[in-house]
PDB file of C-alpha atoms in Angstrom:
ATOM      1  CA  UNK A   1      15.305  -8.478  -1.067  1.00  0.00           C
ATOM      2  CA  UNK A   2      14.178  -5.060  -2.730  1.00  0.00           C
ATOM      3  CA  UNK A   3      11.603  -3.294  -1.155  1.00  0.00           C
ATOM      4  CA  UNK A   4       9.273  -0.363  -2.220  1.00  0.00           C
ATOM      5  CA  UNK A   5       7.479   1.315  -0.144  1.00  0.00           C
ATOM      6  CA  UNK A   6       4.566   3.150  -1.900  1.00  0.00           C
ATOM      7  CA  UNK A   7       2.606   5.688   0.366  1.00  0.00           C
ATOM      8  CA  UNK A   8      -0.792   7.043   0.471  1.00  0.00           C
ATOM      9  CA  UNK A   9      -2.770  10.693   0.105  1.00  0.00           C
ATOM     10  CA  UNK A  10      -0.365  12.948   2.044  1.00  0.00           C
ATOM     11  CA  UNK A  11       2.213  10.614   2.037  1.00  0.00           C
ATOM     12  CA  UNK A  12       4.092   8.850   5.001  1.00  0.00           C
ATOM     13  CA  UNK A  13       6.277  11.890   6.387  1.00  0.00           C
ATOM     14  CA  UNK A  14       8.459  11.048   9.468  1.00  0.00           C
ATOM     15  CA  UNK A  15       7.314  10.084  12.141  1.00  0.00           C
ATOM     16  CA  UNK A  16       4.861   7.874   9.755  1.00  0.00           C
ATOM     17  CA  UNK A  17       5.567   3.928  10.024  1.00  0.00           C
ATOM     18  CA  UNK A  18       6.863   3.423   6.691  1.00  0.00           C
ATOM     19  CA  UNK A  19       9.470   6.013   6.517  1.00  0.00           C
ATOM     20  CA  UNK A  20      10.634   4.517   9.734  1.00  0.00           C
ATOM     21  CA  UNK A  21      10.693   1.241   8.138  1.00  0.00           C
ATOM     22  CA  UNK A  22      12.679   2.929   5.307  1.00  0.00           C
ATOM     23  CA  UNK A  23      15.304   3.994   7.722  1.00  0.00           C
ATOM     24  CA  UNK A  24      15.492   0.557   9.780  1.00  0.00           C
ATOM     25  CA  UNK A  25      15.833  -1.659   6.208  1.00  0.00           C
ATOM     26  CA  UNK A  26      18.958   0.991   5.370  1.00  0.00           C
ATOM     27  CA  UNK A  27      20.003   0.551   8.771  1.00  0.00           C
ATOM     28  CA  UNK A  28      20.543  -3.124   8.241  1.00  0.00           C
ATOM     29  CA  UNK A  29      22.010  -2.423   4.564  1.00  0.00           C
ATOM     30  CA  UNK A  30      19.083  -3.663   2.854  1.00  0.00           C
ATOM     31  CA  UNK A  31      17.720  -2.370  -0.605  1.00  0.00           C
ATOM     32  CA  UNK A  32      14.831  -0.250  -0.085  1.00  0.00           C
ATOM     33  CA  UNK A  33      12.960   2.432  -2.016  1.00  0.00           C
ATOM     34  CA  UNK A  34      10.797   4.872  -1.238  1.00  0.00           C
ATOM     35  CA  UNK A  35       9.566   7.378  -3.306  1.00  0.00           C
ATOM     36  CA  UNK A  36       7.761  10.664  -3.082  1.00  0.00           C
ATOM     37  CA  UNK A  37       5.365  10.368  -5.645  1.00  0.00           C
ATOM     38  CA  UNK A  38       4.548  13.966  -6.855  1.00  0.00           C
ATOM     39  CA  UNK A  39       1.618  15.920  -5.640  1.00  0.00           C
ATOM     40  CA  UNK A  40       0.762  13.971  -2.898  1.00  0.00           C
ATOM     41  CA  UNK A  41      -1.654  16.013  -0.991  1.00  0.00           C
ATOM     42  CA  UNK A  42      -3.510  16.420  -4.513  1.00  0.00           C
ATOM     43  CA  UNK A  43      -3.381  12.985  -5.829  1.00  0.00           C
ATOM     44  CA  UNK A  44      -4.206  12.087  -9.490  1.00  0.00           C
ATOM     45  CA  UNK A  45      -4.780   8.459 -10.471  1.00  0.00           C
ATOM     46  CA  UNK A  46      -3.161   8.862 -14.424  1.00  0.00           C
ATOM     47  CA  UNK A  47       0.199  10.913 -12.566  1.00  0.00           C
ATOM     48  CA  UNK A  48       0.861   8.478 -10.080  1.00  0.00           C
ATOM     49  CA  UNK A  49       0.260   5.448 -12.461  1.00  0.00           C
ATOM     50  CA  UNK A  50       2.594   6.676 -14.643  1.00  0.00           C
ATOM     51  CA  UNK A  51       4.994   7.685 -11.803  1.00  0.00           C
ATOM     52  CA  UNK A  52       4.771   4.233 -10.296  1.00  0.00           C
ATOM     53  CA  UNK A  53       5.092   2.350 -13.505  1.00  0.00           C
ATOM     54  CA  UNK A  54       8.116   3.640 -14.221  1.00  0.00           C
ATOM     55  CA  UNK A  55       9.691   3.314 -10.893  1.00  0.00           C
ATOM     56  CA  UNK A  56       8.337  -0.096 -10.865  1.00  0.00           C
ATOM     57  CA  UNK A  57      10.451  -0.930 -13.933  1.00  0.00           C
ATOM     58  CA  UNK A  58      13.274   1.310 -13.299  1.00  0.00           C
ATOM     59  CA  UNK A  59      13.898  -0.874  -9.479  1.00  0.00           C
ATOM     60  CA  UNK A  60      12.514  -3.889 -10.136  1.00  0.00           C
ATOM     61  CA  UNK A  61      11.431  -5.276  -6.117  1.00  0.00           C
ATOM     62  CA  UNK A  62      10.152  -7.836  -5.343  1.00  0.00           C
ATOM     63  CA  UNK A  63       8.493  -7.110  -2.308  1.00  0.00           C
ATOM     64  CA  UNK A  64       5.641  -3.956  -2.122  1.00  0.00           C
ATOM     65  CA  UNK A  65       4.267  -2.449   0.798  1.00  0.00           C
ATOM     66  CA  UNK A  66       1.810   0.292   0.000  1.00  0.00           C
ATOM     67  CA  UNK A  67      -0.367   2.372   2.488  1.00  0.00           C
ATOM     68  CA  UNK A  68      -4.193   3.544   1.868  1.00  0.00           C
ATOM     69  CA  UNK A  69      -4.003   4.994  -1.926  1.00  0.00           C
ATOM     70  CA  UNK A  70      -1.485   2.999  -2.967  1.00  0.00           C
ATOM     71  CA  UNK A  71      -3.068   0.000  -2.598  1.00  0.00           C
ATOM     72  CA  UNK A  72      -5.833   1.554  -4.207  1.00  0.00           C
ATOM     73  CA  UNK A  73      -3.397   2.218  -7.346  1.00  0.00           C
ATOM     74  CA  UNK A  74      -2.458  -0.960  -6.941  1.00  0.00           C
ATOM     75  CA  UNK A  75      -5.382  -2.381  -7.655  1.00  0.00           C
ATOM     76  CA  UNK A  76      -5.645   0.175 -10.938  1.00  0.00           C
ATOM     77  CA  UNK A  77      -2.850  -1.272 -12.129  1.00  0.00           C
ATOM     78  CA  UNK A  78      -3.806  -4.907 -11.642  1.00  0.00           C
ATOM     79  CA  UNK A  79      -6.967  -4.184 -13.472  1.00  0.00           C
ATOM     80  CA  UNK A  80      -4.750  -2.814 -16.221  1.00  0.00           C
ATOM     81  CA  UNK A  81      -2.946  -5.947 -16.113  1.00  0.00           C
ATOM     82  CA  UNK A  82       0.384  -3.463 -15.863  1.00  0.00           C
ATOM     83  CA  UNK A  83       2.414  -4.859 -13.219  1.00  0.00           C
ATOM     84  CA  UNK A  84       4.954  -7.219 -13.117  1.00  0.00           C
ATOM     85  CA  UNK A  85       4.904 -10.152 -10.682  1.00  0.00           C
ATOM     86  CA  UNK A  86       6.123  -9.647  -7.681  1.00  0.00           C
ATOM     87  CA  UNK A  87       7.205 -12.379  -4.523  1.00  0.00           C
ATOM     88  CA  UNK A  88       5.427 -10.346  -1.759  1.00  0.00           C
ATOM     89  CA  UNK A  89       2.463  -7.817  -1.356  1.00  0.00           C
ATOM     90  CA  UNK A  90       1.752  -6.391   2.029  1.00  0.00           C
ATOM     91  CA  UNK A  91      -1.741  -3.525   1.667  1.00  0.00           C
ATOM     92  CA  UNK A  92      -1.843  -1.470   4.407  1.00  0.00           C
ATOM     93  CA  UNK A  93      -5.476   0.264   5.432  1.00  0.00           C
ATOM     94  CA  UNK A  94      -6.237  -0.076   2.033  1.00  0.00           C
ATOM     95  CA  UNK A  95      -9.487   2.423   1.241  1.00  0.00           C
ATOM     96  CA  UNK A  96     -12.703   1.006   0.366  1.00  0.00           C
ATOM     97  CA  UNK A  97     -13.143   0.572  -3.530  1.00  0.00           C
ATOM     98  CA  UNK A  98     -15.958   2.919  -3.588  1.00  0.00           C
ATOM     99  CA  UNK A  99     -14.242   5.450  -1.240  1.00  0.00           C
ATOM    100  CA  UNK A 100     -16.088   8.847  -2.086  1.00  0.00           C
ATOM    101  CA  UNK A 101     -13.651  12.084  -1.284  1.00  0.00           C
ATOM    102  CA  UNK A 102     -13.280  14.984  -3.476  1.00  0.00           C
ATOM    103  CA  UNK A 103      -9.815  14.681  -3.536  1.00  0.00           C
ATOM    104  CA  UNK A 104      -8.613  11.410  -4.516  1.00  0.00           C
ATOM    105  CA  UNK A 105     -11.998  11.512  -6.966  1.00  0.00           C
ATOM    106  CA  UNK A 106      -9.665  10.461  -9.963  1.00  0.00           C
ATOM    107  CA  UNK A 107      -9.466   6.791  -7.916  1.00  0.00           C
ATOM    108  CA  UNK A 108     -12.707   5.756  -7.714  1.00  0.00           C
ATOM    109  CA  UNK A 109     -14.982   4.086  -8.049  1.00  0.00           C
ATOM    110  CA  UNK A 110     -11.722   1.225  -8.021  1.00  0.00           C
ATOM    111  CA  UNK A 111     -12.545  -1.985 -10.411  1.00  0.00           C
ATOM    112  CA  UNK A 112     -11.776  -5.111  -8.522  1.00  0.00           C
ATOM    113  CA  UNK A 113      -8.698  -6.807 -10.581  1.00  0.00           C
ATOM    114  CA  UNK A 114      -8.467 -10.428 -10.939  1.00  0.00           C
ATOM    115  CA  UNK A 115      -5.463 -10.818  -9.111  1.00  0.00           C
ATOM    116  CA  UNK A 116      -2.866  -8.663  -7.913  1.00  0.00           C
ATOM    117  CA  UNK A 117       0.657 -10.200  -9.261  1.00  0.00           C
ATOM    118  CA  UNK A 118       2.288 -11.080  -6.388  1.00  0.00           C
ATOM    119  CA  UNK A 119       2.871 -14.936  -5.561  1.00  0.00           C
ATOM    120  CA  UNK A 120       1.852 -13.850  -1.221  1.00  0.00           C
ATOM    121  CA  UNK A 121      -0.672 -11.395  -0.067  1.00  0.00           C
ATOM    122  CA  UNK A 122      -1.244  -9.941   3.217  1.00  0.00           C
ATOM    123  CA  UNK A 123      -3.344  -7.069   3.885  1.00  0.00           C
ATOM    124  CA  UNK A 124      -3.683  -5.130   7.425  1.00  0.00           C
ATOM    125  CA  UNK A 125      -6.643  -3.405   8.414  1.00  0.00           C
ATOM    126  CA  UNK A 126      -8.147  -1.701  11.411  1.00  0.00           C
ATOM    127  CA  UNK A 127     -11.316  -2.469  13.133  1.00  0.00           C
ATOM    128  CA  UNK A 128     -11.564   1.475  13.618  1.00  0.00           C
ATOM    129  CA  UNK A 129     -10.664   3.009  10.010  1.00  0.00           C
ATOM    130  CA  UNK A 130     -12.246   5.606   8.600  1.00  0.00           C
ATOM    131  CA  UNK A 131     -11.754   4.115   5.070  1.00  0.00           C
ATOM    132  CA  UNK A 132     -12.731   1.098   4.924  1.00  0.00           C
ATOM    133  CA  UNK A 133     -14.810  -1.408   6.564  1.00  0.00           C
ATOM    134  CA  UNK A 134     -13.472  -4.851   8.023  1.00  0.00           C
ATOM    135  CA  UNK A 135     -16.550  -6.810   6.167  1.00  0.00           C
ATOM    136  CA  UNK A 136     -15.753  -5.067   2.901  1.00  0.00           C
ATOM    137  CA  UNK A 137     -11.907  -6.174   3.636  1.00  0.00           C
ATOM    138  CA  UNK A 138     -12.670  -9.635   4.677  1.00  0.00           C
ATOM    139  CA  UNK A 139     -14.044  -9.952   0.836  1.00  0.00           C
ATOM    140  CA  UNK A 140     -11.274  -8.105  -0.298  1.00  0.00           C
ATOM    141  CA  UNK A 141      -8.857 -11.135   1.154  1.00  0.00           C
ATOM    142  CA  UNK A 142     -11.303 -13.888   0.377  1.00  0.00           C
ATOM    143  CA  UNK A 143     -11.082 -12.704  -3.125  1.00  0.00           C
ATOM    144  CA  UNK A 144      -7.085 -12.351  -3.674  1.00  0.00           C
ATOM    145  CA  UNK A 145      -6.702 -15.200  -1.129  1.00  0.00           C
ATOM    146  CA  UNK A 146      -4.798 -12.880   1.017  1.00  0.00           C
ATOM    147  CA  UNK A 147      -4.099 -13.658   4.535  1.00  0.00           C
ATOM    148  CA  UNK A 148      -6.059 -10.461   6.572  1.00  0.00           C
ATOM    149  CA  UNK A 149      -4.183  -8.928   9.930  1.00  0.00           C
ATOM    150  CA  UNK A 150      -6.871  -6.660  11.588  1.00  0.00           C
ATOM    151  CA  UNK A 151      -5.561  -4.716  14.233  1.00  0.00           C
ATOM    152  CA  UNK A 152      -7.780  -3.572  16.750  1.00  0.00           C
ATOM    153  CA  UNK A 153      -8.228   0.379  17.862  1.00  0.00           C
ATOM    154  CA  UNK A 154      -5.708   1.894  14.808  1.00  0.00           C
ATOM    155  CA  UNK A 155      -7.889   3.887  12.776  1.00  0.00           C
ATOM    156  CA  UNK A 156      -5.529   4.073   9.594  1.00  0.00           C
ATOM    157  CA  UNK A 157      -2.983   2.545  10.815  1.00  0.00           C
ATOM    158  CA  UNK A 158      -0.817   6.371  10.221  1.00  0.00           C
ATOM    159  CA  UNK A 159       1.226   8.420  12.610  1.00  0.00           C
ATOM    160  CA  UNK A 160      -1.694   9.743  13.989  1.00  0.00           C
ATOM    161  CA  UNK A 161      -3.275   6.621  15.026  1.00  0.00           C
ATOM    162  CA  UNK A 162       0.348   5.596  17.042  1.00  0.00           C
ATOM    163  CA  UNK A 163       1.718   3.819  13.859  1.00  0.00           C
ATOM    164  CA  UNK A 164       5.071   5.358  13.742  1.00  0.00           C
ATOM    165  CA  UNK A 165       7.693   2.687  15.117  1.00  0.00           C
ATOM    166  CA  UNK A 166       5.743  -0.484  14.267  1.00  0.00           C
ATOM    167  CA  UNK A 167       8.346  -3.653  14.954  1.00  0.00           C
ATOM    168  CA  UNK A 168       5.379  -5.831  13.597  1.00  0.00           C
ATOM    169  CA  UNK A 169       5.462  -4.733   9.784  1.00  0.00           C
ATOM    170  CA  UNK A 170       9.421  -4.798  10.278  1.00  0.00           C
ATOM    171  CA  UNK A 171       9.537  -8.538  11.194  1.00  0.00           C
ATOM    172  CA  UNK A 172       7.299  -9.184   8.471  1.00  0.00           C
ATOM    173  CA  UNK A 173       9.594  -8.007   6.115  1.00  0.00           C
ATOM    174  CA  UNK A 174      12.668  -9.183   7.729  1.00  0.00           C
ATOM    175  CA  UNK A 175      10.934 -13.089   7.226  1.00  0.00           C
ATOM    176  CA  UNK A 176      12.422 -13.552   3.709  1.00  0.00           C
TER     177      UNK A 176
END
């Protein structure tokens, strides 16, 4: 298995859950990746396409986990019909598709792609986040036929809502 991990606005910092899931796939040997891509407490849609694209093509996983913008990207690039396909998707607290923050402006509104290029799709929300809401990503699964994980009480599912160590996403991953 190669995995990338793609993080969100801000990024995923220790003692966020997917750089320790970084560290616990090296641990065990495995192929992981797990970029910084640039700027990313100022976030720009046509940088971190290109940024992704090219690390998409340059490592070649086939497993994905992103976190909050990146599955927003994601679905950019599905739109674009510019990813390869891939065995495994896992979106983390992916934002709403209308999502309305100065910031991350260059996102959204987010197009709803067709599909999303990966043969399995499971996306994790939170009863609680900020970002998105769990009718909005019940559609959102319906659509992609994606299985849907909502966890209850853990607002975006970050560091700061408890979600450093998280053995759940790790056993996930460890199922291939």
């Amino acid at each position: 298995m190669k995995l990338l991990l793609l993080h969100g606005w801000g990024g995923s910092d220790w003692p966020h859950w997917q750089a320790w899931l970084a560290s616990e796939i090296a641990k065990g040997y495995g192929t992981v990746s797990f970029p910084l891509i640039q700027h990313p407490h100022f976030p720009h849609l046509n940088r971190w396409r290109k940024e992704v694209l090219m690390h998409l093509e340059d490592f070649r996983p086939d497993t994905v986990v992103t976190h909050s913008l990146a599955g927003t990207l994601w679905f950019h690039l599905a739109h674009e019909k510019l990813l390869p396909e891939i065995e495994r998707l896992l979106l983390v607290a992916p934002p709403s598709l209308n999502t309305r923050l100065d910031t991350i402006s260059s996102f959204y509104p987010c197009p709803l792609p067709e599909k999303l290029y990966a043969k399995e799709v499971t996306m994790v929300v939170s009863d609680n986040d900020p970002y998105i809401e769990v009718d909005e990503a019940k559609k959102l699964a319906r659509h992609f036929e994606a299985e849907l994980k909502i966890l209850h009480d853990a607002g975006h599912i970050n560091a700061e809502s408890g979600y450093g160590e998280w053995p759940w996403i790790k056993e996930q991953i460890n199922e291939e």
